Amino acid sequence: MDNCSALHVLLMISIMPGWLGGDFIISKKQHEIRSSEISHRSHLRVRRGWIWSQIFVEEEDPTPRKIGQLKSDYDTGDFTIKYILSGEGASEIFKIDEYTGDIYLSQRLDRELKPFYILQAQAINRSSKQPVEPESEFIIKVQDINDNAPEFINEPYVSSIPEMCPTGTTVIQVTATDADDPMFGNNAKLIYSILEGEPYFSVEPKTGIIVTSWPNMDREARETYLVVVQVKDMLGLTGGYSATTTVTISLMDVNDNGPTFQHNLYTFAISESAPVGTTLGRIMADDGDVGLNAKMNYSLEDLEESSTFTIQTDPDTQEGIVILAQPLDYETKRRFVIAVEAINENIDTRFMSAYEFRDRTTIKITVTNVDEPPIFYETPYNWKVLESAQIGTQVGTVYAKDTDTTNNAIRYSILKSSDTRQMFKIDPSNGTVYVANLLDRETAAWYNLTIDAKENSDEQLSSSVSLDITLLDINDNVPTLSQDYQPYVCEDTQAGELIELISATDADDPVDGHHFYFSMIPDKHINPNFTIRDNQDNTASILARRSTFTHHDRTHYHLPVVIRDSGSPILSSTTTLTIRVCACQPTGHCPSGGVEVSLDVSMQILLGLSVCLIILAVLSTLMLAVRKYKTLRQEKMATQELETVEFSEKILSFAIPDTESTQTVPLRHPRRRERKLCREEVTTSIRMSLRHSHLIGPEDTVFQQFIMDRLAEADEDPYVPPFDCMHTYTFEGTGSVTGSLSSLESAIFDPCMIQTHDAGPHLLPLSPWLGAAADETSF
């Protein structure tokens, strides 16, 4: 191999590490050409090529400077070769001296934005304008400096671990990155450390894994830890950058605590009148754990063997709720002492023994007194009494008591609405119930009374109880036929043939049921027509004793039936059946209710009914007409009465000659009688007079007073005879030897006959009082 070939090999060996490691870069085309020349044509002369040194540019350096040189091996220094640079950043960032091939940097570079630049170089003969060297690529690499601080990723960091975990338990891994070149120096080599959180936690320097370094950390003592982790580049050496992050570490609860009561005794008070289900209060056992590990159940262990109370766990607060389960009575029991136990639902024996997961305490309950209404010793009361019990019979006694310590007296009464007929009464002091009215089971078989018991106190508390009284039956009703039988016998009936099947009923209700007996009235002569056969089942058969009954001979027969019951005493009744003779149809049916009625008789009856209906209609019409006439007449009289009412109150005044005074005289008038004695009053008065007439005489004071009272009544009544008018003078009579008593004869003139043209102050017409026409008498 000649010297030129050896030079190329050395150059290639020296450049290869830079190509592979990023320190030196040569043109790929030139490398292929020269490798080919070395491999296949080593016996030929190799052409000249490019010569350049390693080109590195330190980032963040703003000083314009020369960074390298490109030179062709044809360049002899006479400036006949022109160098041209193209590619990334040519002429802007990188400039080349076309005579010498020196490369200059004109701007500051940032490796994090662009770590390298690829450029193309050309060498041209100035005179011939021909390339001296083929165009080749080369790389200018930006050299890293430590200008970036490390940064944590995936923040925030939150983790949780069980409490009581051993040392070395992995908690979480933190991760940081550095934008510097990890292949150049220690700029991007990171190391982790703990700033805050020791001695509980530590971190592995290279991986950033946080582990526990304190054994058995207790959540109840401290639940959350904030660990500050620092990361540094350049392996933590001086001059490097650093960053920090905070890791939140929580301890998860485990069941390592049992319930604990804070007090050994809890006291409650409750009224004896509190209803079942009333909450007395709440107790709570503290448990340092949370969630499922803090759930607990409460139970009662009543030291006095009572199930009066229960306890339930509130699922939200884990409190024990004490509840009343049975009614209370202050007079029976006033205090309860009960043991309460609390135990965890989930027991984990890895941390404690089973006994440590429970605790006990005591509750004391005091019952307060309340004035309560009386209490009946029996409820309801059910009594029985015979319906024949007489008034005043004792039925039974109800008993109520005031259970309070005062023990007030009790008064009893029957609620009126429950005994409207007042069939019973009760002794208000002792509660004994008596029969107060006659009983009848057939009218009312039982009574439901409400008995009130009221305390004799200021509050007058009361209570009531139901009293059911059932009336026991006695045989006090006679048996009767169950229905109104209409038996008939056909004319062709044979002896022994059934005429009618009868049954009986009885209002009584015997314990063993009814049993009736049927028979005929005992007689010395046997009934030749019919007989009764008792069927022994509360029915009887009426049988024909003979044959050939004819309607022509006899239309009906009477058959007395005797019915007896089986009660004590035995009661019986007799009912007479009318058995009619009928000309039955072939089927045995008797038309027209058992009596053959001819068509003529039916027509006569129908005609008679029609006439009666017509007469009734005519009479109704006449009655309506008369009533209407009376109504019209009454209306007319009422109208006249209203027209004259203003005159009825007037008084005839007349002047006495030579005097200035006037005298008022009420006129008598037959149509203005306000009251008439009824027939009964008149009859009674006459009877009274006749009854006492033989006992008293004219000189008797009572008799005289009677006459004077009647005379005063007659004088004061202006509506009874004698009337002050000649037209009604006949009412006084003409045959009296004593003469007339009328005041009309006291004058020499008849005022009723005077025709007055001007009545003046002394004369007034009487027509308005009499209802007469204008030409009637006036005075």
Short mmCIF file of C-alpha atoms in Angstrom, two decimals, residues 266-627:
data_model
loop_
_atom_site.label_atom_id
_atom_site.label_comp_id
_atom_site.label_asym_id
_atom_site.label_seq_id
_atom_site.Cartn_x
_atom_site.Cartn_y
_atom_site.Cartn_z
CA TYR A 266 -74.83 6.31 82.46
CA THR A 267 -78.12 7.52 84.00
CA PHE A 268 -81.46 8.13 82.30
CA ALA A 269 -84.97 9.10 83.46
CA ILE A 270 -88.28 8.26 81.77
CA SER A 271 -91.93 8.87 82.58
CA GLU A 272 -94.05 5.86 83.35
CA SER A 273 -96.57 7.09 80.75
CA ALA A 274 -94.00 6.99 77.92
CA PRO A 275 -95.22 4.82 75.05
CA VAL A 276 -93.37 1.77 73.83
CA GLY A 277 -90.67 2.81 71.36
CA THR A 278 -89.64 5.95 73.25
CA THR A 279 -85.89 6.69 73.07
CA LEU A 280 -84.36 7.14 76.53
CA GLY A 281 -80.94 8.32 75.36
CA ARG A 282 -77.69 7.38 73.64
CA ILE A 283 -74.40 5.96 74.83
CA MET A 284 -71.21 5.52 72.83
CA ALA A 285 -68.03 3.55 73.12
CA ASP A 286 -65.03 5.28 71.54
CA ASP A 287 -63.05 3.35 68.94
CA GLY A 288 -59.86 4.84 67.53
CA ASP A 289 -60.40 3.01 64.26
CA VAL A 290 -62.55 4.22 61.40
CA GLY A 291 -64.84 2.74 58.78
CA LEU A 292 -65.58 -0.95 59.02
CA ASN A 293 -63.03 -1.36 61.78
CA ALA A 294 -65.03 1.04 64.00
CA LYS A 295 -68.40 -0.68 63.56
CA MET A 296 -69.73 -2.19 66.75
CA ASN A 297 -72.82 -3.81 68.22
CA TYR A 298 -74.40 -3.07 71.59
CA SER A 299 -76.23 -5.54 73.79
CA LEU A 300 -78.02 -5.37 77.14
CA GLU A 301 -77.36 -7.72 79.99
CA ASP A 302 -80.16 -6.85 82.40
CA LEU A 303 -78.98 -7.65 85.89
CA GLU A 304 -82.59 -7.69 87.11
CA GLU A 305 -83.89 -10.12 84.50
CA SER A 306 -86.13 -7.79 82.58
CA SER A 307 -86.64 -7.21 78.89
CA THR A 308 -88.19 -3.81 79.40
CA PHE A 309 -85.57 -2.06 77.25
CA THR A 310 -83.64 -2.73 74.06
CA ILE A 311 -80.59 -1.12 72.52
CA GLN A 312 -79.85 -0.50 68.85
CA THR A 313 -76.73 0.71 67.03
CA ASP A 314 -76.97 3.90 64.99
CA PRO A 315 -75.29 2.97 61.69
CA ASP A 316 -74.14 6.54 61.09
CA THR A 317 -72.72 7.51 64.47
CA GLN A 318 -72.10 4.05 66.01
CA GLU A 319 -74.02 5.17 69.10
CA GLY A 320 -76.10 2.83 71.20
CA ILE A 321 -79.76 3.96 71.33
CA VAL A 322 -81.65 2.80 74.44
CA ILE A 323 -85.33 2.24 73.60
CA LEU A 324 -88.36 1.38 75.74
CA ALA A 325 -89.69 -2.06 74.79
CA GLN A 326 -92.45 -2.63 77.36
CA PRO A 327 -94.86 -0.37 79.27
CA LEU A 328 -93.62 1.03 82.57
CA ASP A 329 -95.37 1.23 85.92
CA TYR A 330 -93.96 3.46 88.59
CA GLU A 331 -95.89 1.65 91.31
CA THR A 332 -94.46 -1.72 90.24
CA LYS A 333 -90.84 -0.87 89.46
CA ARG A 334 -89.11 2.46 89.76
CA ARG A 335 -85.48 1.73 88.86
CA PHE A 336 -83.56 -0.45 86.42
CA VAL A 337 -79.83 -1.23 86.47
CA ILE A 338 -78.62 -2.78 83.23
CA ALA A 339 -75.18 -3.79 81.95
CA VAL A 340 -74.28 -2.82 78.38
CA GLU A 341 -71.59 -4.43 76.25
CA ALA A 342 -70.05 -3.06 73.04
CA ILE A 343 -68.13 -5.35 70.68
CA ASN A 344 -66.52 -4.79 67.27
CA GLU A 345 -68.13 -6.40 64.26
CA ASN A 346 -64.78 -7.17 62.56
CA ILE A 347 -62.15 -8.67 64.82
CA ASP A 348 -58.54 -8.97 63.61
CA THR A 349 -56.48 -11.06 65.99
CA ARG A 350 -53.24 -10.12 64.19
CA PHE A 351 -53.11 -6.99 66.29
CA MET A 352 -55.04 -7.77 69.50
CA SER A 353 -56.70 -10.64 71.29
CA ALA A 354 -60.43 -11.23 70.85
CA TYR A 355 -61.15 -10.10 74.43
CA GLU A 356 -59.70 -6.65 73.72
CA PHE A 357 -62.33 -5.96 71.07
CA ARG A 358 -65.15 -5.46 73.63
CA ASP A 359 -65.97 -3.25 76.61
CA ARG A 360 -68.74 -2.98 79.23
CA THR A 361 -70.55 -0.25 81.14
CA THR A 362 -73.70 0.16 83.25
CA ILE A 363 -76.83 2.23 82.69
CA LYS A 364 -79.25 3.24 85.44
CA ILE A 365 -82.83 4.08 84.44
CA THR A 366 -85.20 5.88 86.82
CA VAL A 367 -88.97 5.80 86.25
CA THR A 368 -90.82 9.02 87.15
CA ASN A 369 -94.37 8.96 88.49
CA VAL A 370 -97.38 10.21 86.48
CA ASP A 371 -100.94 10.48 87.73
CA GLU A 372 -102.64 7.72 85.76
CA PRO A 373 -106.32 7.06 85.18
CA PRO A 374 -108.00 4.16 86.97
CA ILE A 375 -107.31 0.67 85.70
CA PHE A 376 -110.01 -1.97 85.36
CA TYR A 377 -109.03 -5.37 86.61
CA GLU A 378 -110.87 -7.08 83.77
CA THR A 379 -111.38 -5.95 80.21
CA PRO A 380 -113.79 -6.46 78.69
CA TYR A 381 -116.45 -7.75 81.06
CA ASN A 382 -118.77 -10.50 79.78
CA TRP A 383 -121.84 -11.25 81.86
CA LYS A 384 -125.05 -13.25 81.42
CA VAL A 385 -128.44 -12.64 82.94
CA LEU A 386 -131.87 -14.26 82.52
CA GLU A 387 -134.30 -12.23 80.51
CA SER A 388 -136.81 -12.83 83.28
CA ALA A 389 -134.62 -10.99 85.81
CA GLN A 390 -136.68 -8.55 87.83
CA ILE A 391 -135.90 -4.87 88.21
CA GLY A 392 -133.19 -4.44 90.81
CA THR A 393 -131.54 -7.80 90.14
CA GLN A 394 -127.77 -7.60 90.56
CA VAL A 395 -125.99 -8.51 87.34
CA GLY A 396 -122.35 -8.14 88.41
CA THR A 397 -119.70 -5.75 89.66
CA VAL A 398 -116.95 -3.95 87.77
CA TYR A 399 -113.84 -2.98 89.65
CA ALA A 400 -111.29 -0.27 88.88
CA LYS A 401 -108.44 1.01 91.00
CA ASP A 402 -106.25 4.09 91.12
CA THR A 403 -102.80 2.53 90.90
CA ASP A 404 -101.04 5.76 91.88
CA THR A 405 -99.70 6.20 95.36
CA THR A 406 -102.55 8.58 96.19
CA ASN A 407 -105.11 5.78 95.57
CA ASN A 408 -108.05 8.14 94.98
CA ALA A 409 -111.62 6.94 95.30
CA ILE A 410 -113.42 5.88 92.13
CA ARG A 411 -116.90 6.78 90.90
CA TYR A 412 -118.62 4.64 88.27
CA SER A 413 -121.18 5.54 85.62
CA ILE A 414 -122.75 4.07 82.50
CA LEU A 415 -122.20 6.00 79.30
CA LYS A 416 -125.68 7.14 78.26
CA SER A 417 -125.06 6.61 74.57
CA SER A 418 -124.39 2.92 75.23
CA ASP A 419 -127.64 2.42 77.18
CA THR A 420 -130.18 4.74 75.61
CA ARG A 421 -133.14 2.75 76.92
CA GLN A 422 -131.69 2.79 80.45
CA MET A 423 -132.06 -0.94 80.90
CA PHE A 424 -129.36 -1.05 83.59
CA LYS A 425 -128.03 1.12 86.38
CA ILE A 426 -124.77 1.12 88.32
CA ASP A 427 -123.87 1.92 91.89
CA PRO A 428 -121.46 4.89 91.51
CA SER A 429 -119.47 3.95 94.59
CA ASN A 430 -118.86 0.20 94.19
CA GLY A 431 -119.52 -0.49 90.48
CA THR A 432 -122.39 -2.96 90.98
CA VAL A 433 -124.67 -3.18 87.94
CA TYR A 434 -128.42 -3.78 88.42
CA VAL A 435 -131.37 -4.40 86.11
CA ALA A 436 -133.27 -1.13 85.75
CA ASN A 437 -135.99 -2.12 83.28
CA LEU A 438 -137.82 -5.22 82.13
CA LEU A 439 -135.70 -7.32 79.79
CA ASP A 440 -136.81 -9.24 76.75
CA ARG A 441 -134.37 -11.37 74.85
CA GLU A 442 -136.62 -11.42 71.81
CA THR A 443 -136.37 -7.60 71.65
CA ALA A 444 -132.63 -7.31 72.39
CA ALA A 445 -130.52 -10.40 72.91
CA TRP A 446 -127.49 -8.58 74.30
CA TYR A 447 -126.31 -5.18 75.50
CA ASN A 448 -122.92 -3.56 75.06
CA LEU A 449 -122.42 -1.00 77.80
CA THR A 450 -119.51 1.37 78.36
CA ILE A 451 -118.58 1.81 82.02
CA ASP A 452 -116.67 4.95 83.01
CA ALA A 453 -114.50 5.07 86.12
CA LYS A 454 -113.44 8.55 87.27
CA GLU A 455 -111.09 9.52 90.08
CA ASN A 456 -112.26 11.81 92.85
CA SER A 457 -109.38 14.24 92.35
CA ASP A 458 -108.65 17.61 90.85
CA GLU A 459 -107.61 16.08 87.54
CA GLN A 460 -110.62 13.73 87.51
CA LEU A 461 -108.80 11.24 85.35
CA SER A 462 -111.06 8.57 83.93
CA SER A 463 -110.99 5.38 81.94
CA SER A 464 -113.64 3.18 80.43
CA VAL A 465 -114.28 -0.49 79.85
CA SER A 466 -116.68 -2.44 77.68
CA LEU A 467 -119.37 -4.52 79.40
CA ASP A 468 -121.17 -7.14 77.31
CA ILE A 469 -124.37 -8.48 78.87
CA THR A 470 -126.02 -11.46 77.19
CA LEU A 471 -129.66 -12.25 77.98
CA LEU A 472 -130.35 -15.91 78.65
CA ASP A 473 -133.54 -17.18 77.12
CA ILE A 474 -136.54 -18.46 79.07
CA ASN A 475 -139.57 -20.10 77.61
CA ASP A 476 -141.89 -17.11 77.54
CA ASN A 477 -143.21 -17.25 73.97
CA VAL A 478 -145.87 -19.64 72.72
CA PRO A 479 -145.24 -21.52 69.49
CA THR A 480 -147.20 -20.43 66.43
CA LEU A 481 -147.62 -21.60 62.88
CA SER A 482 -144.70 -20.57 60.74
CA GLN A 483 -147.00 -18.97 58.13
CA ASP A 484 -150.59 -18.14 57.31
CA TYR A 485 -151.74 -21.41 55.80
CA GLN A 486 -154.67 -21.48 53.32
CA PRO A 487 -155.46 -25.19 53.09
CA TYR A 488 -158.13 -26.59 50.78
CA VAL A 489 -159.59 -30.03 50.13
CA CYS A 490 -160.58 -31.19 46.69
CA GLU A 491 -163.99 -32.66 46.19
CA ASP A 492 -162.52 -35.96 45.04
CA THR A 493 -160.09 -36.29 47.95
CA GLN A 494 -159.83 -39.78 49.37
CA ALA A 495 -159.56 -40.73 53.02
CA GLY A 496 -155.99 -40.54 54.35
CA GLU A 497 -154.88 -38.15 51.65
CA LEU A 498 -152.54 -35.24 52.67
CA ILE A 499 -154.34 -31.91 52.82
CA GLU A 500 -151.55 -29.63 54.14
CA LEU A 501 -148.06 -29.90 55.70
CA ILE A 502 -147.68 -27.36 58.50
CA SER A 503 -144.74 -26.26 60.65
CA ALA A 504 -144.30 -24.01 63.69
CA THR A 505 -141.95 -21.32 64.94
CA ASP A 506 -141.09 -19.87 68.33
CA ALA A 507 -139.40 -16.58 69.25
CA ASP A 508 -137.53 -18.32 72.07
CA ASP A 509 -134.08 -19.80 71.58
CA PRO A 510 -133.68 -22.94 73.71
CA VAL A 511 -130.23 -24.40 74.19
CA ASP A 512 -131.22 -27.78 72.74
CA GLY A 513 -133.21 -26.29 69.90
CA HIS A 514 -136.93 -26.32 69.22
CA HIS A 515 -139.14 -29.35 69.33
CA PHE A 516 -142.82 -28.85 68.67
CA TYR A 517 -145.76 -31.19 69.16
CA PHE A 518 -148.95 -30.95 67.08
CA SER A 519 -152.39 -32.30 68.10
CA MET A 520 -156.10 -31.65 67.88
CA ILE A 521 -158.23 -30.24 70.66
CA PRO A 522 -159.27 -33.09 72.92
CA ASP A 523 -162.95 -33.75 72.41
CA LYS A 524 -165.32 -36.53 73.29
CA HIS A 525 -166.31 -36.68 69.67
CA ILE A 526 -163.78 -37.57 67.04
CA ASN A 527 -163.51 -35.18 64.12
CA PRO A 528 -165.08 -37.12 61.24
CA ASN A 529 -163.49 -34.99 58.54
CA PHE A 530 -159.80 -34.40 59.29
CA THR A 531 -156.99 -35.60 61.54
CA ILE A 532 -153.49 -34.32 62.43
CA ARG A 533 -150.41 -36.53 62.34
CA ASP A 534 -147.27 -35.27 64.15
CA ASN A 535 -144.25 -36.08 61.99
CA GLN A 536 -141.81 -35.70 64.96
CA ASP A 537 -139.66 -33.27 62.96
CA ASN A 538 -141.37 -30.02 63.93
CA THR A 539 -143.93 -30.55 61.15
CA ALA A 540 -147.39 -32.07 61.06
CA SER A 541 -149.60 -33.47 58.31
CA ILE A 542 -153.29 -32.64 58.01
CA LEU A 543 -155.02 -35.72 56.55
CA ALA A 544 -158.56 -36.28 55.28
CA ARG A 545 -160.46 -38.72 57.43
CA ARG A 546 -163.16 -39.39 54.83
CA SER A 547 -163.82 -39.08 51.13
CA THR A 548 -166.34 -37.27 48.91
CA PHE A 549 -166.24 -33.64 50.01
CA THR A 550 -168.60 -31.47 47.98
CA HIS A 551 -168.70 -27.71 47.68
CA HIS A 552 -172.46 -27.83 47.41
CA ASP A 553 -172.85 -29.46 50.84
CA ARG A 554 -170.29 -27.28 52.67
CA THR A 555 -167.85 -24.62 51.46
CA HIS A 556 -165.30 -24.80 54.31
CA TYR A 557 -164.36 -26.54 57.55
CA HIS A 558 -162.62 -25.27 60.72
CA LEU A 559 -159.85 -27.34 62.21
CA PRO A 560 -158.27 -26.22 65.55
CA VAL A 561 -154.56 -27.12 65.79
CA VAL A 562 -152.82 -27.32 69.17
CA ILE A 563 -149.02 -26.63 69.15
CA ARG A 564 -146.86 -27.30 72.23
CA ASP A 565 -143.15 -26.61 72.70
CA SER A 566 -140.61 -28.53 74.77
CA GLY A 567 -139.56 -25.69 77.04
CA SER A 568 -139.96 -25.34 80.75
CA PRO A 569 -142.66 -24.54 81.45
CA ILE A 570 -144.38 -26.03 78.43
CA LEU A 571 -146.28 -23.42 76.44
CA SER A 572 -148.91 -24.07 73.83
CA SER A 573 -151.18 -22.23 71.45
CA THR A 574 -154.25 -23.11 69.40
CA THR A 575 -154.71 -21.94 65.85
CA THR A 576 -157.84 -22.64 63.83
CA LEU A 577 -157.27 -23.45 60.20
CA THR A 578 -160.00 -22.82 57.65
CA ILE A 579 -160.06 -25.67 55.14
CA ARG A 580 -162.04 -24.76 52.05
CA VAL A 581 -163.70 -27.22 49.68
CA CYS A 582 -162.67 -26.77 46.09
CA ALA A 583 -163.57 -28.24 42.74
CA CYS A 584 -159.96 -28.89 41.84
CA GLN A 585 -158.56 -29.15 38.36
CA PRO A 586 -157.23 -32.54 37.12
CA THR A 587 -153.77 -31.53 38.29
CA GLY A 588 -155.09 -31.04 41.82
CA HIS A 589 -154.84 -27.24 41.64
CA CYS A 590 -157.61 -25.21 43.18
CA PRO A 591 -158.45 -22.07 41.20
CA SER A 592 -159.58 -18.79 42.79
CA GLY A 593 -158.02 -19.54 46.14
CA GLY A 594 -160.00 -22.71 46.69
CA VAL A 595 -163.52 -21.32 46.16
CA GLU A 596 -165.39 -21.71 42.91
CA VAL A 597 -166.80 -18.39 41.88
CA SER A 598 -169.18 -18.03 39.00
CA LEU A 599 -168.67 -15.58 36.22
CA ASP A 600 -171.92 -13.74 37.04
CA VAL A 601 -170.86 -13.14 40.62
CA SER A 602 -167.51 -11.83 39.44
CA MET A 603 -169.23 -9.43 37.04
CA GLN A 604 -171.51 -8.18 39.81
CA ILE A 605 -168.59 -7.55 42.07
CA LEU A 606 -166.74 -5.76 39.30
CA LEU A 607 -169.76 -3.61 38.55
CA GLY A 608 -170.18 -2.75 42.22
CA LEU A 609 -166.56 -1.72 42.50
CA SER A 610 -166.90 0.49 39.45
CA VAL A 611 -169.94 2.29 40.88
CA CYS A 612 -168.11 2.81 44.17
CA LEU A 613 -165.17 4.33 42.36
CA ILE A 614 -167.42 6.71 40.41
CA ILE A 615 -169.20 7.83 43.56
CA LEU A 616 -165.89 8.34 45.28
CA ALA A 617 -164.68 10.49 42.40
CA VAL A 618 -167.84 12.64 42.47
CA LEU A 619 -167.61 13.11 46.23
CA SER A 620 -163.96 14.10 45.92
CA THR A 621 -164.85 16.69 43.28
CA LEU A 622 -167.63 18.15 45.46
CA MET A 623 -165.35 18.29 48.47
CA LEU A 624 -162.74 20.14 46.47
CA ALA A 625 -165.35 22.61 45.20
CA VAL A 626 -166.70 23.23 48.70
CA ARG A 627 -163.22 23.71 50.04
#
